[in-house]
Structures are given as structure tokens and as C-alpha cells.
DNA sequence: AGCACGCCGACT
DNA sequence: GTCGGCGTGCTC
């Protein structure tokens, strides 16, 4: 018997514990297209459900017991061999399914939907029709003209989605089913809601009895807003989408899809910029990087460049050099919205050779960019985390800017870090990885210190700018002096001073909302989210209490829900409250607030910054987004309202994060010709992290931190693996975590000399989120093959055992934040 | 996550 | 005898 072609396929939708390659026979008519990297549709499982998959490899052999490929979607494979290899590595590293890893290599939104269509079975026995009910006869009549999907059928029959009549008839052999694959258009749009009736009629409904309380509340918001996105309406009226859907069904509202995406950087295409002359320091940095690139072997470098040192110019010169060889480049930035200036500069320098990849593009645009990269029409990719998978031809260089940013680590499966992916691709391709930051992650700086990365320092500010003068204010003394507000006397004085001079100020308060803590002064009851173990935050913009974890909201209360007392105390200050206090303190100041509540629609972020840049405002107050990457020469004062809050958490990275945030925001001050000041408010002025960031002294910070990490055994001196458990049943998750822990311990003891320390199992720092209870185990280990195999085997074991079917387990190697 | 297979009770 | 309950195990 001759050998037949067999494709080995990674199938979508399989759980981790039975994820492997499945072999499928390739029918002769598909033989040409069935190549590794092509997407396919295969029958899977006992029900032969049509499932998507990707061919990982092909072989020839005896495939008599195999099922057949249903169809091949791409006539040229979408995923190259290099990226297939990467996907296999990601599965091993992050404990995801192979298909989930492969999906990273495809542009988002390149979807495909498999739908079932029903048609009349022409071989239906002639007497069968007479036995049907009236409804069933009507259904067959509908199908006599053309085949329909279940949804279309039930809709035309006026039945609800729960009916299984089509399936039942198919089972009895009266109907045939056929699977259809069609491309999906999950075009990224914002759903806008507007009135479908006259405003007068709508107002009438508000006082009538036809609508429920929630529907009235949502309708009122729409009337007032004229038109708003569904998301905004939900925020302001405190309802969920279902209420809006109900109003749509009643014909009161209508929804319109508004395409919000565009590429705002294209406009700059015409304004090409000539490369500026590098400063001596920049040139020296370039001279250090060049030989690393030119040896065309895997290499890694850390550019440690203080804010304002002009790293970007060094990148661009290096990119120019790489292009001479006809090689490709990937530049990663933490968040496109935060770096519009940098992206514009890349466009200005390299024009149409740039492709931009980020979530703000429409599906069509993203596909176009992806196609241009694959064909080699664009050889320089600028993008966020997922751009590290771009199908760049002959990759020569990957740059990761602000490499310490947490956005480079995926928080959902596959839980990869872009830096690890970059390192893998560079190692395989013999290319150079450059990570850069003013406040590098401790891991990267350590890698440079021990020589795994080449260290390139850029520690001179470009131009004349000098470091700001930092004033630390002790908020304990401030309180003792009778000031319990968010703004100290000193900061107030400085703000007034700045306004007099016509200069601008930025204030950082890393907490959204108005009051962050509401409790009863009689019984001590704290208002908490019913779904999460998190206290509710009062938002003045909509007068509601909101949960920042799950989006739950309820109306503000004046009486305690526990004891009925009317002595509720609203305390804890967020950005909304600080904005109001400032307005009272400095009535003549023009204040702008920026946080996720004011930037919920795309690009409003840019609009806010533009407004501020044009100097229509004196003070910009906001959460950490005011600290990142922006360059306003007229800002000469930065205020940190509470430097402590990110410092005292139980995360071992708290110091690192705080140092980075404080250093960045302080660095916003005095970027132009004017000398800057920074006021840092803290109740622990002696804390060394606050001192180091006030001095903008990374080396001192690193020196102290690396000693701690070594003494307490934390990364980079070990790897940390978090194993998380969640379930809606509190008891289940407790048992599961304990059982897993016991098995883990047992397995570790079996192996000689496995250096592992286990911590836990313990409740997650936020115990309940979205109605699910969470536990965790932390392993200090070495991320090697045997440890990964151990974890993988246990995940499989517990997945199979069915005992904890309603609970979920995940493993996260080196998480940036521990749950 | 589905879906079939299989082993036990209630009912025709 | 047979229908259907859901525990168990498999998915090319």
C-alpha cells in the first residue's frame, strides 16, 4: 500500500490537557494547498464539529484510521517555519495550547466562522412529512427554497434561540446539515446609541410607566448626551448593555456602528525629516552597538539612557544601518497612544517603509500592514507587544523601548513576555536585540551587569536641559499642621508660582474616582463590590459607586446597608476629588484631568494632550498615564500627590515600579530651556526608594534593590512561577489548591536536588473577582525543562481528573504582578 | 468543552 | 424488557 499525505494539525478549542498534534488525511484535491502554516478546517471530536486549525507539519504514511481535512483556507501558508517553531516554544514556555500560540502569529481579526446550514434531505421518506407537527412543516417549507442557518431559521419561525427543532429534525434524517466557513468581519467599531424616536416622545416615556427604572435612567443619559457610545451610557447611568438592548428592541434607541479607527500617523508622510547630527554621547552609543549588529550573530544590548538623552536618534541611525543590508527591523513601544511623538518621528524619517501594528487600527488596516510586512513592502515595524510576532523578512534587529513597562507581558494566555519572544527570534536569526530604558527592569540591568547583555550608557541630557530640583514634603507633618487635603502648602505655593510665570504643571495621583473608600462610622461596615473583594469607589461624574475590577456599579448611599445608620463617611482621594480640591484652592487655574474615565474613547487621550500642549491649561492632573513619554517644554513643575501608595504593597516588584514611575514623572519637569521642579508628597520621606528617585539615581536604586533580591531570593536570582486557581465555589478552589499543592510537593520530592521553594497555597491578594474565588501557589524555581515538564504534567493530570471540572487552573512563569 | 459509552433505576 | 438518568473517558 502506498504512503498517503497526512497533515499534522494544531486544533482550536482543545483544552490544555489533551492538546497535541492531530493527524488528518489530505484529500487529493487539497494536496497542493495543505502546507505547514496554512489554516484548515477539520472535523473534531465525537460530533465531528468543524474546528479551525493550523497545519504544523506534513508526513507520508499509512493514514487509514484518520479523518480527512475538511478544507484548506489559505492557498499560501500564512505562518512561516520560523514562526511555527516559535509557537512550539511558546507552548512549552507558557503552558498554552499550540493553536493559541499560533494565533499570535496571525493578524488579529483575521477570523473565520464555521456555521452550520440546514437543508431538506432529498432522500426523505415520502410518508415522513405527514407525521410532522405544524411548526415542523413550516420549517421544512422555509428550507424548500434554500438552505439556512439555525439562527436564520429560528428567526423566521419566530422561535427563540433555545429551540433545538432543526437539530432534532436532522437527527431524524429529515434534514441535512452542512458546515460553511466564512470570513468574519470583527471590525473594531464603537457602538453608538441614539434616539430612534423624537426627543419629546422620549421625555414623555421618562414620566410614564412603560419603562423600568434602569431603562429610564439609560434613556435619560442618551437624551442629555445627544449621542454617546454604549460604553459611556453604561458608565453614566450605571446600567449594563442588556438594558440598552432592551431599549433597542422596543424601538426607542437605535445603534449605529461608528468606525473609530484610523491611522493618525499617515498624515505626516509628506514631511520627511533629515537625520540630525548625533551628539558625542549618542555617537558613542551608536559606535558600541554597531559591532554587535555587524557580527550577525545573536546578541543583546541594554541602552541605559536617562530621560531626554535622545535614545530614539540612536535607534534610527542603527535602523538605517540595518536597512543597508536589506534586513528588517521591529521596534516595540509600550503603548502607541503614549508615544505618538515617537511614531511620528519614525514616519518622518523612514516614510512608507514603516508599518504600524497596534490595536487602534481597523481590522482592514491591520491586515494591510501585515500583508505589506510579509511581502517585504515595509521592512520596519513599529508596534505594541504583539508586533514582536510580525512576519518580517530576514529580521536583523529588534528594539524594545521602555523595556520595564508591564504592557510587554501578556496577562492572559498565552502569558508571554515580548522580551523573551524577541530574544528567541534574535537567537534563531542571529540578530541583535536592543532593550532600552531610563529605568531598566532589575532583571535586564542584572543581565547587563553579568555580561549577558552589552551595556550602553547614555547619561547626558540632549541639549541644555538639566535635572529638576526635587522637594520632598512630609505629609505627616502636613497633617499635624491641620491640612488633611491632597495638596500640601508647599505644592500649592509652587503651583501658584508656576501660574504666575505662565508655566505649566503636571500632577500625578495614581487612583481614579472621587472617594476610594466609603464606610459606616457607627458599625464600621465598608461598602464593597458584591462580586469582588474590593471596596467601591465613588465617582462624582455619574454620582455612582463603582468597582474598578468588574465594572459593577450602584447608586450612592446615605444610609449604611448593614446597620441603617446615616453616618456614612466618604474618604480616600482619587483624581476626581483632587481635581475639585484644586479648583477650590486655585479658582483661577485652568485644570485638565486625564485618567481612564476621561479617555474611554479612542484618541481622546491624544486630544487631551493636544489641548494641554497648546497651553490652554495650567495644570494636568491624572493617573500614571501623565507620567509617560511626553515632552512638553513649558512644564516646569511636577507634583506627586502620594508617592507611597504603590510602594507599600506585598509585591516584590513594588519598589521597582515606584522608582520607575516617580523617576519618569519627575523627568517630565524642565524638558526645555527652563529649569524644572518636582514636589514629592509622602508620609515616609526617609524611604530610600523615594530618595533615589528624587535624585534620579538609578545606579543607587539598583545597588540597593539587587542586594535585597539576592538576600530574599527573588528574580533575577531565581524564576518565579505562579499557579493560580479560580472557581465560583469557595470550597472547591480551596480544596483544589490544596490538592495541587500536595501533588506538587510529592513530585518535587521524587526528583533529586530539585531546587524549588513553594509558598502557599494562599488566597489571592484580591480574593474574589467577578464572583470567582482565587487561590495561588508561588514557586521559586529555575525555569528549565524539568520544572516546566513537572508543571505541565500536573496541569494535565488535574485537567483530566474531572474532579474539579468547574474550577480553572493556570500557570504563569515570571508574572509581572502576582494575583 | 462536547459527545458517546456504559451501568443502574423507573416505567410500559 | 426498554427508556433515559448522568458519571467517565476520549478527542486524529
mmCIF file of C-alpha atoms (C1' of nucleotides) in Angstrom, chain A residues 18 20 23 67, chain C residues 9-12:
data_model
loop_
_atom_site.group_PDB
_atom_site.id
_atom_site.type_symbol
_atom_site.label_atom_id
_atom_site.label_comp_id
_atom_site.label_asym_id
_atom_site.label_seq_id
_atom_site.Cartn_x
_atom_site.Cartn_y
_atom_site.Cartn_z
ATOM 1 C CA UNK A 18 -5.382 16.996 25.504
ATOM 2 C CA UNK A 20 -1.376 17.728 20.757
ATOM 3 C CA UNK A 23 -3.234 13.728 12.088
ATOM 4 C CA UNK A 67 -10.267 11.551 9.438
ATOM 5 C "C1'" DG C 9 -13.190 8.972 29.336
ATOM 6 C "C1'" DC C 10 -11.752 10.451 24.691
ATOM 7 C "C1'" DT C 11 -10.996 13.761 21.126
ATOM 8 C "C1'" DC C 12 -6.590 12.088 14.634
#
